[in-house]
Tab-separated table of C-alpha atoms and ligand atoms in Angstrom:
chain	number	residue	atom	x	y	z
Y	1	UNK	CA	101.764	-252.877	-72.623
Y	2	UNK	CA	102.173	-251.867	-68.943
Y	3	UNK	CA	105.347	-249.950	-67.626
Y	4	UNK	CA	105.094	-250.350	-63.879
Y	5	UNK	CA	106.912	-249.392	-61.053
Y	6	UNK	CA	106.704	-251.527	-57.377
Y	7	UNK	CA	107.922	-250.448	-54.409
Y	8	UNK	CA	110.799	-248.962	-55.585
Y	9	UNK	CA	113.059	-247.058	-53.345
Y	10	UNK	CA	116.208	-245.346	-54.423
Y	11	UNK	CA	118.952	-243.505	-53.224
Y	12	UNK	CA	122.750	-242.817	-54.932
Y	13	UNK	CA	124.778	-244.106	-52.384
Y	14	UNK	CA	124.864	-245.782	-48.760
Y	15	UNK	CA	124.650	-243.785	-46.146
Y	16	UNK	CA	122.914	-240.966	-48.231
Y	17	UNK	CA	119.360	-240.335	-47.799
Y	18	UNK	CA	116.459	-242.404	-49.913
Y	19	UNK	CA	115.124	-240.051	-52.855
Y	20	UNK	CA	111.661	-242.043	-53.174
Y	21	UNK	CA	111.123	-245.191	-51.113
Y	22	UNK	CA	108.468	-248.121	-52.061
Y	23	UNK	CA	106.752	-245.983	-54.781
Y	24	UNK	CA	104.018	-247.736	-56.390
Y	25	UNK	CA	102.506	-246.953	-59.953
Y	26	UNK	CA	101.393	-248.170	-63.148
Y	27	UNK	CA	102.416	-245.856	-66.388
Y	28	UNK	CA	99.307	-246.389	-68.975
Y	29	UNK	CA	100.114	-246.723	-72.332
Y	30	UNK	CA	98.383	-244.062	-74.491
Y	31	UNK	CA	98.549	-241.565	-71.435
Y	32	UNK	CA	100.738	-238.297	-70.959
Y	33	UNK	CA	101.869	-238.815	-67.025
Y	34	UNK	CA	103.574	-235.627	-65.172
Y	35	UNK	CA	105.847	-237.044	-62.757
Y	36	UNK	CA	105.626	-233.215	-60.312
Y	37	UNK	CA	107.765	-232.398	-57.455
Y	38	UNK	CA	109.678	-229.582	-56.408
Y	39	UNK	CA	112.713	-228.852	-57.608
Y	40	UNK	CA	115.236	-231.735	-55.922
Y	41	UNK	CA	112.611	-233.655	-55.044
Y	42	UNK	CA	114.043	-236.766	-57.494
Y	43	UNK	CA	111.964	-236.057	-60.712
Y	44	UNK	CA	114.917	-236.414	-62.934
Y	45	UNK	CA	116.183	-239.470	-60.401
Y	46	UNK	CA	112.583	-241.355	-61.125
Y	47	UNK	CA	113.033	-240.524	-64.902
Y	48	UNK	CA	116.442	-242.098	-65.214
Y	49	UNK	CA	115.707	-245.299	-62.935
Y	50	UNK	CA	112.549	-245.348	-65.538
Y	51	UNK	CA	115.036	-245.571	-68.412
Y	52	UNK	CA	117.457	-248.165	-67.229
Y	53	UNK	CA	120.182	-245.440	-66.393
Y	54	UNK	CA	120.039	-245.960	-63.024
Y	55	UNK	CA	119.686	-249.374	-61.107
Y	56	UNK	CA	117.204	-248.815	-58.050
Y	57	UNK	CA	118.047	-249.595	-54.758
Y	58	UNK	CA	114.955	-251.488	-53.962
Y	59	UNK	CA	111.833	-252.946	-55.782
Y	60	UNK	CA	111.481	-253.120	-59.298
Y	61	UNK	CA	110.709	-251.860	-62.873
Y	62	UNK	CA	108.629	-253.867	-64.807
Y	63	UNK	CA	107.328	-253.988	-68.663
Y	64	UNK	CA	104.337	-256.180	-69.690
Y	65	UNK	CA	105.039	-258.163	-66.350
Y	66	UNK	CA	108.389	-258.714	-67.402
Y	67	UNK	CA	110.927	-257.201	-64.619
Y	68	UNK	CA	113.248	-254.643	-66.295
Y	69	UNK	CA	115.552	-254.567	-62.926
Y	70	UNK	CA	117.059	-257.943	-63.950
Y	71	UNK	CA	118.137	-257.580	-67.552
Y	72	UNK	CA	121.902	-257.958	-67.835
Y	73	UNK	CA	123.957	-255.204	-69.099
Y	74	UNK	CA	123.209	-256.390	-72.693
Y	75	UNK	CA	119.931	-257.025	-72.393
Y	76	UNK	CA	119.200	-253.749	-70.771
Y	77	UNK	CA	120.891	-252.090	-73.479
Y	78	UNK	CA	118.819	-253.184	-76.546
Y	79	UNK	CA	115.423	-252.395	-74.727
Y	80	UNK	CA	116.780	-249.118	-73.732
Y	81	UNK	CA	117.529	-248.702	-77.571
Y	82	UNK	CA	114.799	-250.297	-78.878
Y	83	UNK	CA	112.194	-249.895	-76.006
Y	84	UNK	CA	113.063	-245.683	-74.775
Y	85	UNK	CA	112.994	-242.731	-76.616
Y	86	UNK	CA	115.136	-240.428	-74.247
Y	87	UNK	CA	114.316	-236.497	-74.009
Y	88	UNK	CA	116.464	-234.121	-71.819
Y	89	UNK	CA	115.761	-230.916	-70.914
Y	90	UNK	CA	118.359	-229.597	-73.506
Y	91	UNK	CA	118.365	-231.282	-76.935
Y	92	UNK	CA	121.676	-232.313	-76.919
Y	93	UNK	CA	122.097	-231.548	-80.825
Y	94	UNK	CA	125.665	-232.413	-81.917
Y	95	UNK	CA	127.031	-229.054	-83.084
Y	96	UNK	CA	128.953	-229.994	-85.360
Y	97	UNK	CA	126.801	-232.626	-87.510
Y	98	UNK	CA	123.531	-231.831	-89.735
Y	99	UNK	CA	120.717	-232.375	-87.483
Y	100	UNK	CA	119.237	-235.553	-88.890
Y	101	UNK	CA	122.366	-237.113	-87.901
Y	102	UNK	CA	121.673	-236.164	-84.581
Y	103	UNK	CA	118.216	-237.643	-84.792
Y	104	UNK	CA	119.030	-241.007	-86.135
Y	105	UNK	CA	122.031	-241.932	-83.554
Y	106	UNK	CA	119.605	-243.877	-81.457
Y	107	UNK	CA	118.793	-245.603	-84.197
Y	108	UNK	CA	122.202	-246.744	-85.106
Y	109	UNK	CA	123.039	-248.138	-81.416
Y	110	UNK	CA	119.717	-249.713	-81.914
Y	111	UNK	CA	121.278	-252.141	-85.012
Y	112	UNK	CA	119.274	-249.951	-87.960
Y	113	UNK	CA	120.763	-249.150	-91.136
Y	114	UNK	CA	121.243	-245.257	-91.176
Y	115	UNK	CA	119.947	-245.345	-95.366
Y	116	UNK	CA	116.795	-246.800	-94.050
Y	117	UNK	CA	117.463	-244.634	-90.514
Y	118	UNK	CA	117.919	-241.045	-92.696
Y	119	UNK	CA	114.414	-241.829	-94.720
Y	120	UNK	CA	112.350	-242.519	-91.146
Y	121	UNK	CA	114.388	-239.779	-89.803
Y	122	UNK	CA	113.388	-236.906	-92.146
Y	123	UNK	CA	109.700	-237.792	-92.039
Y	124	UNK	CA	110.396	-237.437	-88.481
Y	125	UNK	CA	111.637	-234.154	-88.840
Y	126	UNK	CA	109.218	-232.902	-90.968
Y	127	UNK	CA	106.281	-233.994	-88.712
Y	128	UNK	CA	107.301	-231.805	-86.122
Y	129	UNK	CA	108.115	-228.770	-88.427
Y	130	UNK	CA	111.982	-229.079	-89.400
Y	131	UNK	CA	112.175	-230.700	-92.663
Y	132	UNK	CA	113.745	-227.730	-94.608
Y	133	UNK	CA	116.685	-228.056	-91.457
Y	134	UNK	CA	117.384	-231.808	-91.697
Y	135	UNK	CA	120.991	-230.986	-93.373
Y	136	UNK	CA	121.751	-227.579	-91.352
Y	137	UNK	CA	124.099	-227.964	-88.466
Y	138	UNK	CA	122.099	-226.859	-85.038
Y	139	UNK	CA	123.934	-223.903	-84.630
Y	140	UNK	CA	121.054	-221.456	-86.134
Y	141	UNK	CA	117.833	-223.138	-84.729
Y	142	UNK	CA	116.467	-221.862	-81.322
Y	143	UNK	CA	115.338	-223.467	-78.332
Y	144	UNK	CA	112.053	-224.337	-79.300
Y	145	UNK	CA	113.300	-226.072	-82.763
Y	146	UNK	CA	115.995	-227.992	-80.576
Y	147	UNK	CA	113.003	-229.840	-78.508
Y	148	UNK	CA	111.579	-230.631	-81.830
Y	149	UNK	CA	114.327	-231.761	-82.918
Y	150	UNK	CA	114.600	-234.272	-79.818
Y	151	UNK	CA	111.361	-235.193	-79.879
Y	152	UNK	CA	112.377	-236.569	-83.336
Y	153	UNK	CA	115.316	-238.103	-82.076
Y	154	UNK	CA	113.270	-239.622	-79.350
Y	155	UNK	CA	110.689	-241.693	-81.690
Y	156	UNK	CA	113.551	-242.926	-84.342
Y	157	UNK	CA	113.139	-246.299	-82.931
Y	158	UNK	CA	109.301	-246.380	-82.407
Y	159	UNK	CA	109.904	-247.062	-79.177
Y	160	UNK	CA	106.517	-248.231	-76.772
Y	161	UNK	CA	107.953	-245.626	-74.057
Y	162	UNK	CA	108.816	-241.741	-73.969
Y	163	UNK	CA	110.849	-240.155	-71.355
Y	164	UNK	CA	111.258	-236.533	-71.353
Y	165	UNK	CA	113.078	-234.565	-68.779
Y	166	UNK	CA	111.738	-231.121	-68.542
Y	167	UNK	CA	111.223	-230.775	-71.911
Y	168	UNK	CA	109.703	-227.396	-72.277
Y	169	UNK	CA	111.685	-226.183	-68.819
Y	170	UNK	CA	113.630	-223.659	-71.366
Y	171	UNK	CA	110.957	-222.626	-74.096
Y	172	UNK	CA	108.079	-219.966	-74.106
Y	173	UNK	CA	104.352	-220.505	-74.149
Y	174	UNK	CA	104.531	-221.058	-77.701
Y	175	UNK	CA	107.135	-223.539	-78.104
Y	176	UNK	CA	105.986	-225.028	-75.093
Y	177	UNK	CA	102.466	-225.967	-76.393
Y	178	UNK	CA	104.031	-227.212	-80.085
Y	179	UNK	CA	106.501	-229.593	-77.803
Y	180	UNK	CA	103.766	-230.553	-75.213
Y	181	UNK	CA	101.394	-231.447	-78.711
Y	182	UNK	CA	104.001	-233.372	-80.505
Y	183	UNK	CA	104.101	-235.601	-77.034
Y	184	UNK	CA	100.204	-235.875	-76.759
Y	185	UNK	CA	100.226	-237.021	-80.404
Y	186	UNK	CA	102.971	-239.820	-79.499
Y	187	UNK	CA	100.927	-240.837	-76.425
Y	188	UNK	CA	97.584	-240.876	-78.547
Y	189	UNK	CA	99.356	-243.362	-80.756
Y	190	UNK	CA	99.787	-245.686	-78.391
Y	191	UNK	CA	102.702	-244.972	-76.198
Y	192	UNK	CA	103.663	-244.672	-72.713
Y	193	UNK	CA	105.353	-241.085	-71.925
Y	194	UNK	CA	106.072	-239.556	-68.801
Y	195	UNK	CA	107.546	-236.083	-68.329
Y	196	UNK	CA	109.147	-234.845	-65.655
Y	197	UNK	CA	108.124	-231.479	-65.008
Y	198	UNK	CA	107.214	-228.573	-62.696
Y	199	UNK	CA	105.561	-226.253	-65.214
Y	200	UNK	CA	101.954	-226.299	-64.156
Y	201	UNK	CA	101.016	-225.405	-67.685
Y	202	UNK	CA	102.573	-228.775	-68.383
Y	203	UNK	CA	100.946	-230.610	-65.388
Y	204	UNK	CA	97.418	-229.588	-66.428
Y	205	UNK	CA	97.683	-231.343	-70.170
Y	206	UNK	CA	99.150	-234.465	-68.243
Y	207	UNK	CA	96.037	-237.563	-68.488
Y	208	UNK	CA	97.536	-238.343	-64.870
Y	209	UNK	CA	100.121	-236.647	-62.448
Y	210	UNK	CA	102.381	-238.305	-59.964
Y	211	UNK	CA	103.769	-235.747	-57.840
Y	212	UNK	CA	106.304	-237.551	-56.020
Y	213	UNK	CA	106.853	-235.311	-52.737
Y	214	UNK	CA	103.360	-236.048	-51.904
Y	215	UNK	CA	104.075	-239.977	-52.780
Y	216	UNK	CA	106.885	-239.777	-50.211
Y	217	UNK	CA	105.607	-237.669	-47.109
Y	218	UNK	CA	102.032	-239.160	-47.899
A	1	ADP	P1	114.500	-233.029	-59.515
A	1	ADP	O1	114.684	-233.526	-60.911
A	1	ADP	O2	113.127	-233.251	-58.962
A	1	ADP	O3	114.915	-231.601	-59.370
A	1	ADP	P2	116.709	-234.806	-58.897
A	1	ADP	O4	116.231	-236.151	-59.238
A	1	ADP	O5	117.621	-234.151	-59.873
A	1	ADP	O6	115.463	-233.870	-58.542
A	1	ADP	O7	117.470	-234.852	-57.511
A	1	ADP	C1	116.889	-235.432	-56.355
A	1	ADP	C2	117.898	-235.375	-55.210
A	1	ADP	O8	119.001	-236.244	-55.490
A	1	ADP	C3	118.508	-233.989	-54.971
A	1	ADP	O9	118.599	-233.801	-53.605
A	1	ADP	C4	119.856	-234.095	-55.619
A	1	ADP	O10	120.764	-233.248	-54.977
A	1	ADP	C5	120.219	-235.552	-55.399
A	1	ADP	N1	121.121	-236.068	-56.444
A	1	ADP	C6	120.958	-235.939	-57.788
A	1	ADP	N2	121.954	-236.542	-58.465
A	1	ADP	C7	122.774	-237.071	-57.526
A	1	ADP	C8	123.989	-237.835	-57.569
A	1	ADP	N3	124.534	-238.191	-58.732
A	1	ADP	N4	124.535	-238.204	-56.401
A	1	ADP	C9	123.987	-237.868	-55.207
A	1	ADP	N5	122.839	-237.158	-55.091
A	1	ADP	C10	122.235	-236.761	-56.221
A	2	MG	MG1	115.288	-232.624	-62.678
């Protein structure tokens, strides 16, 4: 259960300059992985080519030996929903819906049936401390509960791989270190996460760090 990248070089357009070029690196399952940089140095670029959003220029992204870069639309699609549990630095709550409706979306482009979806998602949400707010609309949690929250909505599938943006980029200490534990708990269980982030207090929990200005300048 390997998520590898090989010498993959991107940039977002012709002409424009390359963001990362033949990066190398295996992602170990069961690991926390920092992917460090500073700010603009293509942290959030990485994460997204990662998660299938974006197609790299060069090289490839493979799973268990099987290259990701060459999935068809479709195909990409259902491992991204099946495979990907997708954190951003802001939760991303729908403000208008109770919150466990936010957490079991992926679930429904993923093919699940939200009865059996709602049950998985409220264990979810209780595990990381926001049972009692599965029916409340997001508009009275705060920051911290909202990366919770995602975190949640991140693992509805079970997916093998968690990708979180600067997840703690907006929280204090506090919040920080329950978000940071809920993703050391999902890597302990087996999966492969990587976070983007340039919070050293981050960084220093990571099992391994790729800091990706180094990568590039050597
Ligand atoms: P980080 O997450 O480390 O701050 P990013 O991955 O967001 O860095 O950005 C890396 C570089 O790519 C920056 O120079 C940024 O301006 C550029 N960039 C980001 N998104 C786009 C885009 N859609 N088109 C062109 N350039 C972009
Ligand atoms: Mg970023």
């Amino acid at each position: 259960m390997t998520l590898r990248i090989d010498e993959l070089t991107f940039r977002y357009k012709t002409g424009l300059p390359e963001i990362f070029s033949h990066l190398s690196y295996e992602f170990p399952a069961g690991k926390l992985t920092a992917l460090t940089g500073p700010s603009g140095c293509g942290k959030s670029t990485l994460l997204y080519v990662l998660g299938l959003m974006l197609s790299p220029t060069a090289g490839r992204v493979s799973y268990n030996d099987k290259s990701l870069s060459e999935l068809d639309d479709c195909q990409r699609s259902a491992f991204r929903a099946r495979e990907i549990g997708f954190i951003f630095q802001d939760s991303e709550l729908d403000a208008f819906r109770p919150i466990l409706e936010s957490v079991i979306e992926p679930g429904l482009y993923a093919g699940l049936k939200a009865t059996k979806l709602r049950r998985i998602g409220l264990q979810l949400l209780t595990h990381v401390g926001l049972g009692d707010q599965a029916e409340q609309k997001p508009t009275h949690i705060s920051g911290g509960q909202g990366q919770r929250a995602a975190v949640a909505r991140a693992l509805i599938n079970d997916p093998a791989i968690i990708l979180a943006d600067e997840p703690t980029g907006n929280l204090d200490r506090d919040n920080a270190a329950i978000v940071l534990d809920l993703l050391q708990t999902a890597a302990s269980e087996g999966r492969t996460v990587v976070v983007a982030t340039h919070d050293p207090f981050v960084k220093d929990a990571c099992d391994c760090v790729i800091d990706i200005a180094e990568e590039r300048d050597g």
